[in-house]
Coordinates of C-alpha atoms in Angstrom, one line a residue:
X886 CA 0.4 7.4 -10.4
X887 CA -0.7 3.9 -9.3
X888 CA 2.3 2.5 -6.9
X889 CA 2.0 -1.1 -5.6
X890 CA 3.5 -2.0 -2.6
X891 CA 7.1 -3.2 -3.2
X892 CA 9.1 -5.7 -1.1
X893 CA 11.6 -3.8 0.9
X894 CA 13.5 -6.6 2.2
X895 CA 16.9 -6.1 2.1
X896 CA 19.2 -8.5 -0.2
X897 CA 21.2 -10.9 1.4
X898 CA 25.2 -9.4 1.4
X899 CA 24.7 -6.0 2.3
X900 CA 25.5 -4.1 5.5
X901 CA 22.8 -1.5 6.5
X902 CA 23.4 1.6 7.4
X903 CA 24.1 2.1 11.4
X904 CA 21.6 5.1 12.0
X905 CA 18.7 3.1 10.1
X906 CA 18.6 0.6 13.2
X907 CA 18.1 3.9 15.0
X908 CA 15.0 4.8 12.7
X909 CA 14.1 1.4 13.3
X910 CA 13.7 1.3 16.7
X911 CA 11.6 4.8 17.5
X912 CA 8.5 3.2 17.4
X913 CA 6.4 6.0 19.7
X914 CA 7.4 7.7 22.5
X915 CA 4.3 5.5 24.5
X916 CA 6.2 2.8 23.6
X917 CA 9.3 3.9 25.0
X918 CA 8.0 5.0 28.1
X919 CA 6.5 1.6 28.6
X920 CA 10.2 0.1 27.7
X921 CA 11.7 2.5 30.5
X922 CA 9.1 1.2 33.2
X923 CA 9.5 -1.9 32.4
X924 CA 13.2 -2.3 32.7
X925 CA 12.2 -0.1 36.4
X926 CA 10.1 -3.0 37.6
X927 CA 12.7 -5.7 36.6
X928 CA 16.5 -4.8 37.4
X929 CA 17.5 -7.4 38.6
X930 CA 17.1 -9.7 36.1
X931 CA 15.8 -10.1 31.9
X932 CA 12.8 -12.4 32.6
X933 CA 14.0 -15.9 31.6
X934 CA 11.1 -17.0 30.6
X935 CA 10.0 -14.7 28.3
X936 CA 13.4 -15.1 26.5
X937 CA 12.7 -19.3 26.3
X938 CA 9.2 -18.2 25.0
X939 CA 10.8 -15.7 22.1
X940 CA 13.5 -18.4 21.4
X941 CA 10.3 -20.8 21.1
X942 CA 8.3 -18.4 18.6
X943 CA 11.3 -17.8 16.3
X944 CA 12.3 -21.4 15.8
X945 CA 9.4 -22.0 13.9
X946 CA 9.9 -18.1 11.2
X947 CA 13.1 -19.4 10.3
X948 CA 12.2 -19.9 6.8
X949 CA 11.8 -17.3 4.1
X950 CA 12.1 -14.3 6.6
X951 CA 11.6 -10.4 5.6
X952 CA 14.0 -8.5 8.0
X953 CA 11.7 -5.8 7.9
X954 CA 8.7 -7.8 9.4
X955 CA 11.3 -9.0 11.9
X956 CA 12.1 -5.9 13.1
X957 CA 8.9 -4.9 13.9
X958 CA 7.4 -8.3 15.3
X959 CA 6.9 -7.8 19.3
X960 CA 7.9 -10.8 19.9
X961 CA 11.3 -11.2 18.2
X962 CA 14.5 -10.5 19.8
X963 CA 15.5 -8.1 16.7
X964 CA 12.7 -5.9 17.8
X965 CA 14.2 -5.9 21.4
X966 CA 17.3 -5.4 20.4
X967 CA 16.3 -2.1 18.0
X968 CA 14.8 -1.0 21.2
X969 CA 17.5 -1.1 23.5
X970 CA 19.8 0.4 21.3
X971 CA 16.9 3.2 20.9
X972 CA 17.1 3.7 24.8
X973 CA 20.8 3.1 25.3
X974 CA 21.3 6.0 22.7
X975 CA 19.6 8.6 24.9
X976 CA 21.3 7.3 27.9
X977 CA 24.6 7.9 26.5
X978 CA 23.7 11.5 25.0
X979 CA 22.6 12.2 28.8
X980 CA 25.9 10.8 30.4
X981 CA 27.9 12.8 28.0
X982 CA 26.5 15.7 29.2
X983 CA 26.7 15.0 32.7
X984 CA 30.2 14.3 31.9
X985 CA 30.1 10.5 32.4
X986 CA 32.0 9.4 29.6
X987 CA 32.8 5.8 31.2
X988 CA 29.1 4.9 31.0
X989 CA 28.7 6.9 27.8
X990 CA 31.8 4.6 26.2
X991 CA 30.1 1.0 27.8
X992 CA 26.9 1.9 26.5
X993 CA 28.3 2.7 22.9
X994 CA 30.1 0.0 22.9
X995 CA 27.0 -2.3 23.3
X996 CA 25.4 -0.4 21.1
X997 CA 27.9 -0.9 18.3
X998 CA 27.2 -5.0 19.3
X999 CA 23.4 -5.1 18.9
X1000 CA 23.9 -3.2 15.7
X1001 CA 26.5 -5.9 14.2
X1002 CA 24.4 -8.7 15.5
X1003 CA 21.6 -7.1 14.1
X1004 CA 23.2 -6.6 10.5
X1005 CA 24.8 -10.4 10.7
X1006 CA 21.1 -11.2 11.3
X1007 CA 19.9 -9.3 7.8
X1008 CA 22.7 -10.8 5.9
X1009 CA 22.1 -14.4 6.6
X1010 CA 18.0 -13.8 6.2
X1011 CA 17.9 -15.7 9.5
X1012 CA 16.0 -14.3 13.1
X1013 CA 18.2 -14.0 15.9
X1014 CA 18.1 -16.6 18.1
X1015 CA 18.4 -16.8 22.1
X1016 CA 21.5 -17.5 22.7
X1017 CA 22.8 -15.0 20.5
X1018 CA 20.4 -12.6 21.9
X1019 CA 20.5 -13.1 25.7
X1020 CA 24.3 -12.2 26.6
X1021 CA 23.3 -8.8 24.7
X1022 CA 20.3 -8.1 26.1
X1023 CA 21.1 -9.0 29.6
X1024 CA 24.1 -6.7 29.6
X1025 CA 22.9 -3.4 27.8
X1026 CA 19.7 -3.9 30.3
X1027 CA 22.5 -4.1 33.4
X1028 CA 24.0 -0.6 31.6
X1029 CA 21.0 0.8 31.0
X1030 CA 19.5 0.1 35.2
X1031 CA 22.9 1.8 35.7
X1032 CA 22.1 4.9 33.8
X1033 CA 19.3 5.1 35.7
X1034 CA 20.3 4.3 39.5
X1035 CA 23.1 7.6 37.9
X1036 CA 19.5 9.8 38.7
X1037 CA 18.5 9.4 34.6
X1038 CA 15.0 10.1 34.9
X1039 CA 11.9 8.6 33.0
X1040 CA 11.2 12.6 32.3
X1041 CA 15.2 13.3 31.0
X1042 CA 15.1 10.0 29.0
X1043 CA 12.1 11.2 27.5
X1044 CA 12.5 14.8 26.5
X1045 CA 16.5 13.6 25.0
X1046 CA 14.4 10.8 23.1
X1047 CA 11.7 13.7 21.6
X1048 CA 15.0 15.5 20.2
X1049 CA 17.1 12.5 19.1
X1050 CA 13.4 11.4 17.1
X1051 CA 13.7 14.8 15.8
X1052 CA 17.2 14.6 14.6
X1053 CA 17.0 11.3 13.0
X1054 CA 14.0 12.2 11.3
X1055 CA 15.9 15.5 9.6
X1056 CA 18.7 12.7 8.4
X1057 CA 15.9 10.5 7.1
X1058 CA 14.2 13.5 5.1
X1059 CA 17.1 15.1 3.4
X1060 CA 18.0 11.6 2.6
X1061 CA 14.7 10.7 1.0
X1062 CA 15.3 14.1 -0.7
X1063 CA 18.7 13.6 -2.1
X1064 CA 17.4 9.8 -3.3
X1065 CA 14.5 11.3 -5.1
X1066 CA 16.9 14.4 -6.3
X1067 CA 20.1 12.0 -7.8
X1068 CA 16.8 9.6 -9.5
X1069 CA 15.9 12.3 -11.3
X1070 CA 18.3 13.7 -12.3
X1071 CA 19.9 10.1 -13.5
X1072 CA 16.3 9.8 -15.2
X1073 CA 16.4 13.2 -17.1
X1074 CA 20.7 12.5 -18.2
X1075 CA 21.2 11.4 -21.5
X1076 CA 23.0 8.4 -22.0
X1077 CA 26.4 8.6 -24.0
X1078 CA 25.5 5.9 -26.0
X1079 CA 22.6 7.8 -27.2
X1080 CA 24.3 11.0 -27.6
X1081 CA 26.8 9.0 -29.6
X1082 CA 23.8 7.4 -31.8
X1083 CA 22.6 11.3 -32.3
X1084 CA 25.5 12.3 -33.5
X1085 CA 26.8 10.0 -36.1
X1086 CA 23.3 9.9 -37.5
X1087 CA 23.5 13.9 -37.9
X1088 CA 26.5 13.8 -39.3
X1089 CA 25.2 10.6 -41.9
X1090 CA 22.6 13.2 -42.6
X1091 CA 24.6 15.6 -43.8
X1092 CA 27.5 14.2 -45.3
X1093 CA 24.9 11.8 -47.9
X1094 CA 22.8 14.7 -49.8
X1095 CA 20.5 11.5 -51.0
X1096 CA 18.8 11.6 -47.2
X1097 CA 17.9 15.1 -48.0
X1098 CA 16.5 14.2 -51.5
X1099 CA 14.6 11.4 -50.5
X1100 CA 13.1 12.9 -47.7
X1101 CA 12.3 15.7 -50.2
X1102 CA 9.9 13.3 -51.8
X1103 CA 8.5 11.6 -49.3
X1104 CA 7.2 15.2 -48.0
X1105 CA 4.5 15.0 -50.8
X1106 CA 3.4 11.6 -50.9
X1107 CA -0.4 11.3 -51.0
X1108 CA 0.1 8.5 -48.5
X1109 CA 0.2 11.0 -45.7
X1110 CA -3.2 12.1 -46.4
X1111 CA -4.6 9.0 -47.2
X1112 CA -7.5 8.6 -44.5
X1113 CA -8.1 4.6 -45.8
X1114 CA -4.4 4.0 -44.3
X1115 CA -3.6 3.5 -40.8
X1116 CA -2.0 6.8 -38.8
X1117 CA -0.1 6.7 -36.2
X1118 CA 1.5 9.9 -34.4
X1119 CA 4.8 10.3 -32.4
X1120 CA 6.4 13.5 -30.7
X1121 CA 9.7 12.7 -29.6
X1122 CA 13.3 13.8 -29.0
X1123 CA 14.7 10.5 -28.5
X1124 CA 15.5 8.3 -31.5
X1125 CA 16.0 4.9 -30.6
X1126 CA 12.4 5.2 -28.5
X1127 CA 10.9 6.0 -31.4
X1128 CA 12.7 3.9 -33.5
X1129 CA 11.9 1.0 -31.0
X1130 CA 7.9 1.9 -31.2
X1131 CA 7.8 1.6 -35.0
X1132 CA 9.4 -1.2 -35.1
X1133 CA 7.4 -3.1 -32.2
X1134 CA 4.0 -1.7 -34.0
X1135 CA 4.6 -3.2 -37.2
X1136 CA 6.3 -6.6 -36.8
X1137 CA 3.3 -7.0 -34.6
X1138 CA 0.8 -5.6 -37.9
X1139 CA -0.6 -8.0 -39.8
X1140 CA -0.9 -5.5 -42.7
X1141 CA 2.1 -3.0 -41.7
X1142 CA 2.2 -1.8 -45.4
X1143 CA -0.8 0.0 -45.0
X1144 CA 0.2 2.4 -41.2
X1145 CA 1.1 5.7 -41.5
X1146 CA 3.6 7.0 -38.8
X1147 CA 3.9 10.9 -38.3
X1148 CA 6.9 11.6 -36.2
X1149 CA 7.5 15.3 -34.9
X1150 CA 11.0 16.2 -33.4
X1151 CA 13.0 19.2 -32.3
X1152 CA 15.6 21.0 -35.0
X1153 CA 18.5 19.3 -33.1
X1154 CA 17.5 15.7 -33.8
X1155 CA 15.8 16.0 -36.5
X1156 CA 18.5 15.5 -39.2
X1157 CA 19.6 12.2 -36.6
X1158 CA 15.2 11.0 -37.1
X1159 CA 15.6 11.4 -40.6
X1160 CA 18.8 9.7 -41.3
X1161 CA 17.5 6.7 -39.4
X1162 CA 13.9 6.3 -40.9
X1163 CA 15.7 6.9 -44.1
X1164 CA 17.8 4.3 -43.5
X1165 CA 16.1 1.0 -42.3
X1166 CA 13.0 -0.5 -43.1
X1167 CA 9.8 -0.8 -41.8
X1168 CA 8.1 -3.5 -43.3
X1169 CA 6.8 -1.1 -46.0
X1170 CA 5.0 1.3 -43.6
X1171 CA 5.3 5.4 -44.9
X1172 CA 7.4 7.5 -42.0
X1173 CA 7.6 10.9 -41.8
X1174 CA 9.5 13.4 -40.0
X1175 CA 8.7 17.1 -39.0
X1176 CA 10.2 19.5 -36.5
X1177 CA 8.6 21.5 -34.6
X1178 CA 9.8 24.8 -35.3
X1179 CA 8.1 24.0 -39.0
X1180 CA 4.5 25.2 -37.3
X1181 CA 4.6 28.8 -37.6
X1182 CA 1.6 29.1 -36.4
X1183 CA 2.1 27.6 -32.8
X1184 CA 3.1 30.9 -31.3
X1185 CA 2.5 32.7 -28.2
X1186 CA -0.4 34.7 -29.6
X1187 CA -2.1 31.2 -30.7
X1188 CA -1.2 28.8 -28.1
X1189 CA -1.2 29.8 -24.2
X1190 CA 1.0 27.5 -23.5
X1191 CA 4.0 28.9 -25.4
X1192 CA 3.4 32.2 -23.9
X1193 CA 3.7 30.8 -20.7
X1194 CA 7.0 28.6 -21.5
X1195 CA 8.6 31.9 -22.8
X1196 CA 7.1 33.2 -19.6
X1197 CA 10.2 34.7 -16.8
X1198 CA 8.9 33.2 -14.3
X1199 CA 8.0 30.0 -15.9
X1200 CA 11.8 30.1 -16.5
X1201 CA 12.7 30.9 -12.9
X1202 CA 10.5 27.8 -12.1
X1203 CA 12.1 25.3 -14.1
X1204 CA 16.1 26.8 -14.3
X1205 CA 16.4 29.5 -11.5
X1206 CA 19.3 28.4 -8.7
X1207 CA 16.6 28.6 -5.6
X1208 CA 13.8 25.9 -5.7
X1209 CA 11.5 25.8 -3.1
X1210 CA 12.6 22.7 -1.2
X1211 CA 9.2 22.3 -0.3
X1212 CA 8.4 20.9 -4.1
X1213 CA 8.8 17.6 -6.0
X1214 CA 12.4 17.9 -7.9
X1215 CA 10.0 16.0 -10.8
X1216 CA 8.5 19.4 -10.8
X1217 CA 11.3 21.5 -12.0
X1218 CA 12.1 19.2 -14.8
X1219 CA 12.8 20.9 -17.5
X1220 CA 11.2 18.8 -20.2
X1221 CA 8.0 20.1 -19.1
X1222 CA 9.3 23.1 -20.9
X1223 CA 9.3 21.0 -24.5
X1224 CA 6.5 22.0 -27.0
X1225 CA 6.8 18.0 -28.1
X1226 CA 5.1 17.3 -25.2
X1227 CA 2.1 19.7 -25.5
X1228 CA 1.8 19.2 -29.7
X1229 CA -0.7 16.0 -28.2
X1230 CA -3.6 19.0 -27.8
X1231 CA -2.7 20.3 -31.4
X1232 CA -3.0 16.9 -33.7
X1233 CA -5.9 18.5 -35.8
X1234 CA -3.8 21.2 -36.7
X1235 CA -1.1 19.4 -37.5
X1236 CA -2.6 17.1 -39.6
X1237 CA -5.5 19.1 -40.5
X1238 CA -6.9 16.3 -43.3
X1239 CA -6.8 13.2 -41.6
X1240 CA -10.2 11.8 -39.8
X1241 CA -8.3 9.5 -37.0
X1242 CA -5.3 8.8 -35.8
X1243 CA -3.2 6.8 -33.2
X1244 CA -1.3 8.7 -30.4
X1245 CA 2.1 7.1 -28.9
X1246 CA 4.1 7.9 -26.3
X1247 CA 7.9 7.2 -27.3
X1248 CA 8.0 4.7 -24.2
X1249 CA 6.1 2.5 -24.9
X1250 CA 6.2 -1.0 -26.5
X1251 CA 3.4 -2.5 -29.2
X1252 CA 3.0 -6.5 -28.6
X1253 CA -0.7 -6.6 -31.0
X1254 CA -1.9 -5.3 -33.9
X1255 CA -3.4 -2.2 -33.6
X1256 CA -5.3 -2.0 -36.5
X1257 CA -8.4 -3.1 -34.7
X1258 CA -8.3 0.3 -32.6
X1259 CA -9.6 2.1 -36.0
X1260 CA -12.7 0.4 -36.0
X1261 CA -13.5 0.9 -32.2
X1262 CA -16.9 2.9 -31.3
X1263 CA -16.2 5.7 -29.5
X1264 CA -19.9 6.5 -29.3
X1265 CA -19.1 9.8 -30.3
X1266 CA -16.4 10.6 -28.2
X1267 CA -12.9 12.2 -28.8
X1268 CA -10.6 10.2 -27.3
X1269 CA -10.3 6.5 -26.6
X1270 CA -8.1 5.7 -23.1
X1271 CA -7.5 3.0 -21.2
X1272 CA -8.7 4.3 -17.2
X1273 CA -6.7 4.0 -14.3
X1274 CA -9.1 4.1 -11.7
X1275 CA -9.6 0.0 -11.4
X1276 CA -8.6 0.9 -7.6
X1277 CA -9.2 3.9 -5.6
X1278 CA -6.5 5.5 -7.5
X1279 CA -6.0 8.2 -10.4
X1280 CA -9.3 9.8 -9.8
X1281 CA -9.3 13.4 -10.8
X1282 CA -9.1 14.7 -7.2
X1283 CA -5.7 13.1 -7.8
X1284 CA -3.8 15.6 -9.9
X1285 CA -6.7 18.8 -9.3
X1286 CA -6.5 21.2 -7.3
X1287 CA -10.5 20.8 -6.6
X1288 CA -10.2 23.9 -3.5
X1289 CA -10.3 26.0 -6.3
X1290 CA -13.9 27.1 -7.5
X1291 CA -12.8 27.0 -11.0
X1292 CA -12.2 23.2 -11.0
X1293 CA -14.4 22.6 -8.0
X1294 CA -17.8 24.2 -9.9
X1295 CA -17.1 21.9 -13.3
X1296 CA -15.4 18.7 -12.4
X1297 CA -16.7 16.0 -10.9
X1298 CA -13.4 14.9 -8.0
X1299 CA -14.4 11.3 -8.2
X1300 CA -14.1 11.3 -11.9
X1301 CA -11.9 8.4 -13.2
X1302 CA -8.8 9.3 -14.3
X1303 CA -7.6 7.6 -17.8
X1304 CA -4.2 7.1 -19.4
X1305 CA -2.0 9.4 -21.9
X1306 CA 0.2 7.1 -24.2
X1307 CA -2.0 5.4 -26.4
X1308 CA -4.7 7.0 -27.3
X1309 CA -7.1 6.4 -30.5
X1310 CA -8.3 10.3 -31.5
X1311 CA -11.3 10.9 -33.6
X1312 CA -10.2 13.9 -35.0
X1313 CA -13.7 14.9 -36.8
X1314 CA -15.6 15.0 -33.5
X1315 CA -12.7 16.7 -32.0
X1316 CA -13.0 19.5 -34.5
X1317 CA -16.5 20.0 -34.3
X1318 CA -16.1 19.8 -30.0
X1319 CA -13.5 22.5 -30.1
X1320 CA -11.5 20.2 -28.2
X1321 CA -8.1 22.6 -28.4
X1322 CA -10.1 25.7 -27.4
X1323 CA -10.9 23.8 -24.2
X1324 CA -7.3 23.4 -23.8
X1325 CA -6.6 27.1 -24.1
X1326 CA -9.2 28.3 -21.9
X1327 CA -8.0 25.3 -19.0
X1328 CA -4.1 26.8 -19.7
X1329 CA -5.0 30.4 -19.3
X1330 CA -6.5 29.9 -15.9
X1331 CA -3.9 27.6 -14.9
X1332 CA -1.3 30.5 -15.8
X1333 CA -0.5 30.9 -12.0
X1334 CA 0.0 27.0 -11.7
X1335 CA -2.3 26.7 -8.8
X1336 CA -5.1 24.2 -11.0
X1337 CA -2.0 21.8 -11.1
X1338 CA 1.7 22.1 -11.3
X1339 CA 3.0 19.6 -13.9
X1340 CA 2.6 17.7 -17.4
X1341 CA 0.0 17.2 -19.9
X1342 CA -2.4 14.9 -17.9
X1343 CA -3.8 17.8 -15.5
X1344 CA -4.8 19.6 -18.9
X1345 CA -5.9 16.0 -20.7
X1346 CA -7.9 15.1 -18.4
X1347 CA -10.0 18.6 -18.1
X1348 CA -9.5 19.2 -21.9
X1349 CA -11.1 15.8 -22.4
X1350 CA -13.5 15.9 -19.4
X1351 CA -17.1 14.3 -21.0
X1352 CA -15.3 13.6 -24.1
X1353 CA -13.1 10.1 -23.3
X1354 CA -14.3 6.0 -24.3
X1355 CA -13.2 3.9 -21.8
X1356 CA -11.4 1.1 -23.7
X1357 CA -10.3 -2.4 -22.6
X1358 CA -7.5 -2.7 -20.4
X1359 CA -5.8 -4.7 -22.3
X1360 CA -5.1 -2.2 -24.7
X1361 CA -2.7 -0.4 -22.8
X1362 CA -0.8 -1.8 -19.4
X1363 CA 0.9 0.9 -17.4
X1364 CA 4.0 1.0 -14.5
X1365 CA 6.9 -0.4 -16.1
X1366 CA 9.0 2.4 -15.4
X1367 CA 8.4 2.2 -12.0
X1368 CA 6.6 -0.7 -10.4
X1369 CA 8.0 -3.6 -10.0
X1370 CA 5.5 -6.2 -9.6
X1371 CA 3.1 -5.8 -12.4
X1372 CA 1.8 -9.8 -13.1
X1373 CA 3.6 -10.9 -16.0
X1374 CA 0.0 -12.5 -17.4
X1375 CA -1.5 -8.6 -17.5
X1376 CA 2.1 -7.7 -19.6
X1377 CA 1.5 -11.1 -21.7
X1378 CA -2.0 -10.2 -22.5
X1379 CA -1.1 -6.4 -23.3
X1380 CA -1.7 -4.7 -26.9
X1381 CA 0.7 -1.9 -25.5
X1382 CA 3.0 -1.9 -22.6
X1383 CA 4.2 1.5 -21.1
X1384 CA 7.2 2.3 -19.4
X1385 CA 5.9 5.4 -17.7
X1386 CA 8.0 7.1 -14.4
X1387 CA 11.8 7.5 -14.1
X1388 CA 13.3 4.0 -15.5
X1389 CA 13.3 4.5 -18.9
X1390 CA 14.4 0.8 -20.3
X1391 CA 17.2 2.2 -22.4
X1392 CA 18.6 4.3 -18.9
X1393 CA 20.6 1.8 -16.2
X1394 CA 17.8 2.2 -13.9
X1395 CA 15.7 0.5 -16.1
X1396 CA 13.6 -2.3 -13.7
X1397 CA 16.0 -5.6 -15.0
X1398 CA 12.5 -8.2 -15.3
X1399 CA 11.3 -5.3 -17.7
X1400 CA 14.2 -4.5 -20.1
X1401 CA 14.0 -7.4 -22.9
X1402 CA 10.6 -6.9 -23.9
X1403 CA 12.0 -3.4 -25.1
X1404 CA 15.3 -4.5 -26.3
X1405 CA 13.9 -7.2 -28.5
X1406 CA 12.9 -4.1 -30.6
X1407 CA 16.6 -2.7 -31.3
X1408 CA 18.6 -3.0 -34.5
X1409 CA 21.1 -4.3 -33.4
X1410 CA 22.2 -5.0 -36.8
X1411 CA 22.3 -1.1 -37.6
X1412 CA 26.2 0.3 -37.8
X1413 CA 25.8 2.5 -35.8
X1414 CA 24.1 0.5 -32.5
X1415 CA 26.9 -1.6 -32.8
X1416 CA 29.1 0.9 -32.3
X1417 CA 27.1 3.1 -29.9
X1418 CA 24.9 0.7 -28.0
X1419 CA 26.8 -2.3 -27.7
X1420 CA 30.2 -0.8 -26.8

């Protein structure tokens, strides 16, 4: 996925962690060595001088300061500071275990001061100025000259540095693990409010018989065949997503009356999808809902890719106790496991009379019309997609595994890479392409999961390799679920906005400058949001 460069500056009011100085500071070994000799050539004295000219510099990067620049300027004191602390911290390993705890306990204690003048220095947003820093520096540097008259060789320092780099860097790994691991699995939760929302709609669904009656009829109507109307398709488990897509696609219609929406679901929301569609209004668009287990006919001896979700080891993969800690925790999520999110490659046989149609993702938000997308050239082509390869990112080499001959003799690697989510589908030209026996033939050799390990893009974009319209950006912005600087003109000018990664906007993680333009979309009005949602 395209990831922009966020700012990690820290905000004003918080305390950093201790051991993050420590990362801080291990720049190289080279430059530690060089630190060393040149506190060997100058113990007698920190060079006034080059303190004035310091003080001098940082007068004048006083305003608007990153921390995180600071830190790693060479000529700030912070940067001096994260160094001595770097080198006092191997001194006092080596004194403990030459059994000098006096020096170990001076040195720690002027560690612990460097780091508190160091935090003071984040939490005002303000460099560290020389008179703060010279009574520091000067006395560490007489501790650390005494470590070293103690017989604390360049060669010791050195060789306790290469393990204490070692160490810190295990901490910083299993912390960027755990991070990624609690992210997930706060993205992949279901929030009570929505289970709540699930449940009283299921239970409106089957205390009032008339939902089940009038979803009887609408079953039939010839509007769902209709190929002069508008269609639009949906798989999703999530109500309120899907609820909020319909609702942002047609108050931005200017004929809504005339779309078609075709929702799929599984057998446990579906009486919660039907109770809600049933029950509000959408501007005199036709809604219907399906569930999954209604297609007989996707079973393991049609589809590879049930076979392989019924699969043991597939099973293993996504539920079994020992994950290789080696792999992406995104890759043993078990939603990957859904059939919702492989129906995508199954649209003509699901809706085996219609000529095009509209693909959704249930995260995304409609801002245009979309009725213009029906009357878009695809020269031909399958699928219309908005690419993702503006940059030098989301090429197929991306998400590929081009080492094996089976990809590598086929596919071009530089390829552009395009976007599932919204997607305009000519479903005639698919038909006569044998576009889903593509798929099958790219999931059978991907049975071992060594072509690529996750989702439905690998398989898009090979299913649809030769076959995909590029379309106007504008039709379809990507990255609010994860990046936080997308320019608010490219969201403005956006027929479709996507909240694609882990912050989902109805999750608490959802990126704050994102959320409205998905909540606008919410019934608030509806019973049972009020008494879900908003509590």
């Amino acid at each position: 996925m395209r990831r922009r460069a966020a700012d990690h500056r820290r905000p004003v009011g918080r305390r950093f962690p201790y051991w993050i100085w420590d990362l801080l500071g291990l720049f190289s070994i080279a430059g530690l060595i060089l630190f060393v000799v040149h506190h060997n050539q100058n113990e007698d004295r920190v060079e006034q001088p080059i303190l004035e000219k310091n003080a001098r510099i940082q007068q004048n990067a006083r305003e608007d300061l990153n921390f995180t620049q600071e830190i790693l300027s060479a000529t700030s004191f912070s940067r001096q500071l994260a160094e001595q602390i770097t080198l006092a911290k191997a001194y006092v390993i080596i004194a403990k275990e030459h059994n000098n705890l006096h020096l170990a306990w001076q040195l720690s204690s002027k560690i612990r001061s460097c780091q508190l003048l160091l935090s003071r220095a984040a939490m005002r947003g303000e460099p560290i100025t020389l008179e703060e820093a010279e009574p520091i520096i000067k006395s560490l540097s007489s501790l650390i000259f005494k470590a070293q008259d103690a017989h604390y060789d360049i060669a010791t320092t050195i060789v306790t540095m290469k393990s204490h780099i070692q160490a810190l860097e295990e901490r910083a790994n299993a912390a960027t693990v755990q991070s990624t691991v609690f992210c997930q699995l706060a993205a992949e939760a279901l929030p009570k409010s929505l289970h709540c929302l699930i449940v009283k709609l299921t239970a409106d669904w089957l205390l009032k018989p008339y939902f089940q009656e009038l979803a009887n009829e609408n079953r039939y109507s010839p509007r769902l065949v209709d190929n002069n109307l508008y269609h639009f398709c949906i798989f999703s488990d999530n109500v309120l997503a899907t609820s909020v897509v319909l609702n942002s696609t047609v108050s931005n219609a200017e004929h809504p009356q005339q779309m078609v929406f075709h929702i799929v679901t599984n057998r446990i929301n579906y009486g919660a999808m039907q109770a809600w569609f049933l029950s509000n209004d959408f501007k005199g668009s036709t809604i219907e809902v399906q569930k999954v287990e209604e297609f007989s006919w996707l079973n393991a001896s049609y589809a590879p890719v049930v076979k392989q979700l019924l699969d043991s080891d597939s099973q293993a993969f996504y539920f079994g106790g020992s994950q290789d800690s080696n792999t992406e925790p995104k890759l043993h999520n078990p939603k990957y496991l859904s059939l919702l999110n492989h129906l995508r490659f199954y649209i003509p046989q699901i809706y085996p009379q219609l000529e095009k149609v509209v693909f959704l993702d249930d995260d995304v938000v409609v801002q245009k019309d979309l009725i213009p997308l029906f009357s878009l050239d695809l020269h031909g082509n399958v699928n219309g997609a908005v690419e993702t390869c503006l940059e030098a990112f989301h090429r197929y080499y991306k998400y590929l595994n081009f080492s094996n001959s089976i990809i590598s003799s086929k596919i071009d690697p530089q390829a552009c890479g395009w976007a599932f989510g919204m997607n305009v589908f000519d479903l005639i030209a698919w038909r006569k392409a044998n576009v889903t026996a593509r798929y099958h033939y790219w999931q059978e050799q991907n049975a071992d999961r060594t072509l690529w390990k996750l989702g439905t893009l690998p398989p898009g974009l090979l299913t649809f390799y030769g076959l995909t319209e590029p379309l106007d950006r504008r039709w379809h912005v990507l990255g609010l679920g994860y990046d936080l600087n997308i320019d608010s003109r490219l969201i403005e000018s956006a027929a479709v906005i996507h909240f694609n990664g882990n912050m989902k906007p109805w999750l608490k993680l959802a990126i704050g400058r994102y959320k409205p333009l998905w909540e606008r979309y919410v019934n608030q009005s509806h019973p049972c949001i009020q008494e879900c949602i908003t509590s």
